[in-house]
Short mmCIF file of C-alpha atoms in Angstrom, two decimals:
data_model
loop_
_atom_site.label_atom_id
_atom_site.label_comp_id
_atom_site.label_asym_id
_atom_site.label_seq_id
_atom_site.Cartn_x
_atom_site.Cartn_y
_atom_site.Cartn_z
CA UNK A 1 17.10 11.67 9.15
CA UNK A 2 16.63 7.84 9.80
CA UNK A 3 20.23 7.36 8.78
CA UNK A 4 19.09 5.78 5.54
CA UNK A 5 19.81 6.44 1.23
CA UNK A 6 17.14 7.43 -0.56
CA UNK A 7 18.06 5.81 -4.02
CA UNK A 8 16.30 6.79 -7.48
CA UNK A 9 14.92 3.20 -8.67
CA UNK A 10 13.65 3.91 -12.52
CA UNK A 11 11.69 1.40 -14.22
CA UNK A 12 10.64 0.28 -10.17
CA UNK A 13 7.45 0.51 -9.05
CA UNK A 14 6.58 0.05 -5.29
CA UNK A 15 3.28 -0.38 -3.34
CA UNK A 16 3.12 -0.65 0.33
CA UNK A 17 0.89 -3.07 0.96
CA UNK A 18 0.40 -3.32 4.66
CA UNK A 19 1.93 -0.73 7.04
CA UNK A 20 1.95 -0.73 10.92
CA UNK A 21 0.21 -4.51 11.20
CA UNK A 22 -2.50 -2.48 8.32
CA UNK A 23 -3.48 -3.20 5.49
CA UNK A 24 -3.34 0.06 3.53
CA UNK A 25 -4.36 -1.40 -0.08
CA UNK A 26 -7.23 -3.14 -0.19
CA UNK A 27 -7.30 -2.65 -4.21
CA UNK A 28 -4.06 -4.21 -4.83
CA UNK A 29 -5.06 -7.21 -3.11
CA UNK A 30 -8.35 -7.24 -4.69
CA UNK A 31 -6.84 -7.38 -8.48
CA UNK A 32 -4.05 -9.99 -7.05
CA UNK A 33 -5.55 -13.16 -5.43
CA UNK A 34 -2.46 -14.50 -5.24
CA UNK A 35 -0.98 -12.35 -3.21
CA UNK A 36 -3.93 -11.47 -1.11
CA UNK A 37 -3.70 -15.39 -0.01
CA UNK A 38 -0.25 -15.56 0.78
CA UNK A 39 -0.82 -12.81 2.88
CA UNK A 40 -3.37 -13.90 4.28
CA UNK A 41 -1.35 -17.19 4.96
CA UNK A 42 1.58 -15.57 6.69
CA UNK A 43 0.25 -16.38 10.37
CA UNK A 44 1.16 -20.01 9.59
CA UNK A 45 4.93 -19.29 7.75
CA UNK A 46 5.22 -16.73 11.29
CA UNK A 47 4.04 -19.73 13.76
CA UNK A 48 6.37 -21.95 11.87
CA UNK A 49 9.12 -20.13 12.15
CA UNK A 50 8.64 -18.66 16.05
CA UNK A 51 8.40 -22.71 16.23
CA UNK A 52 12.31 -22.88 14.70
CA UNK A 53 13.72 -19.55 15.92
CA UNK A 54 11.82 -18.66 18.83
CA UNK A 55 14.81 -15.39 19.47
CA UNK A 56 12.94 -13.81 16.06
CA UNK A 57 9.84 -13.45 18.71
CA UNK A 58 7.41 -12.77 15.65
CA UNK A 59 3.54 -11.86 16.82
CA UNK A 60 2.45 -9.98 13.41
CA UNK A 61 3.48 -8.97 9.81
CA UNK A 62 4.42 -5.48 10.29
CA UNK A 63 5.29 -4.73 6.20
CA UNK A 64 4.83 -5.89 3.14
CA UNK A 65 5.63 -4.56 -0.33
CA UNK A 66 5.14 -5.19 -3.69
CA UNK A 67 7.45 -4.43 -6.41
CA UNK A 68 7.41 -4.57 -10.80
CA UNK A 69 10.57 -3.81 -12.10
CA UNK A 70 9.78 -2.83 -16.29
CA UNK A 71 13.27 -3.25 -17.39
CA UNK A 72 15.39 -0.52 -18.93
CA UNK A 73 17.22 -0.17 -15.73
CA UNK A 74 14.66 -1.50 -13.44
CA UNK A 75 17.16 -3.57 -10.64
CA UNK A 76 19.02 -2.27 -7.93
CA UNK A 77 21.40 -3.47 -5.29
CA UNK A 78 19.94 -5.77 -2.48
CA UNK A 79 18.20 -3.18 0.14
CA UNK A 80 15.75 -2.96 2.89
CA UNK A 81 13.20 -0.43 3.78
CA UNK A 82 12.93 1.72 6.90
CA UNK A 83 9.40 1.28 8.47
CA UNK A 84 7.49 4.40 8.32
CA UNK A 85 6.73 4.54 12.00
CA UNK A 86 9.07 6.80 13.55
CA UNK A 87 11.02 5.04 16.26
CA UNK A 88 10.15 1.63 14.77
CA UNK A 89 12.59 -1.07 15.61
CA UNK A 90 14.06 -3.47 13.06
#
């Protein structure tokens, strides 16, 4: 046990996006432009804010999710996720 709660989320869907600095769906980004360039813009929004809290010490995006919440029940408390990588530091 990582000392976590697993919580049921109905009416949430999740995608992991990138995992471990990877990205491990390249179909999600393909159908989503959007996102795919934000992501792909997140060296800049990391150098600018290494630049204004150099203690964060920042050198890659290690996550990123994406979530659609249908309603009916689809929101739940303020959380964050584990990283998969066993002994993965937070």
């Amino acid at each position: 046990s990582r000392g976590g709660v697993v919580r049921e989320k109905p009416n949430v869907f999740e995608a992991d996006v990138i995992m471990d600095g990877k990205v491990e769906c390249p179909a999600l980004l393909e159908q989503s432009p959007v996102l795919a360039a934000l992501l792909a813009q997140e060296g800049d929004l990391r150098k600018r804010l290494t630049e204004t809290r150099p203690w964060l010490k920042l050198d890659r995006l290690e996550q990123a999710k994406v979530q659609v919440n249908v309603g009916m029940g689809g929101a739940f408390p303020h959380h964050f996720d584990l990283p998969a990588v066993q002994g993965a530091k937070r």
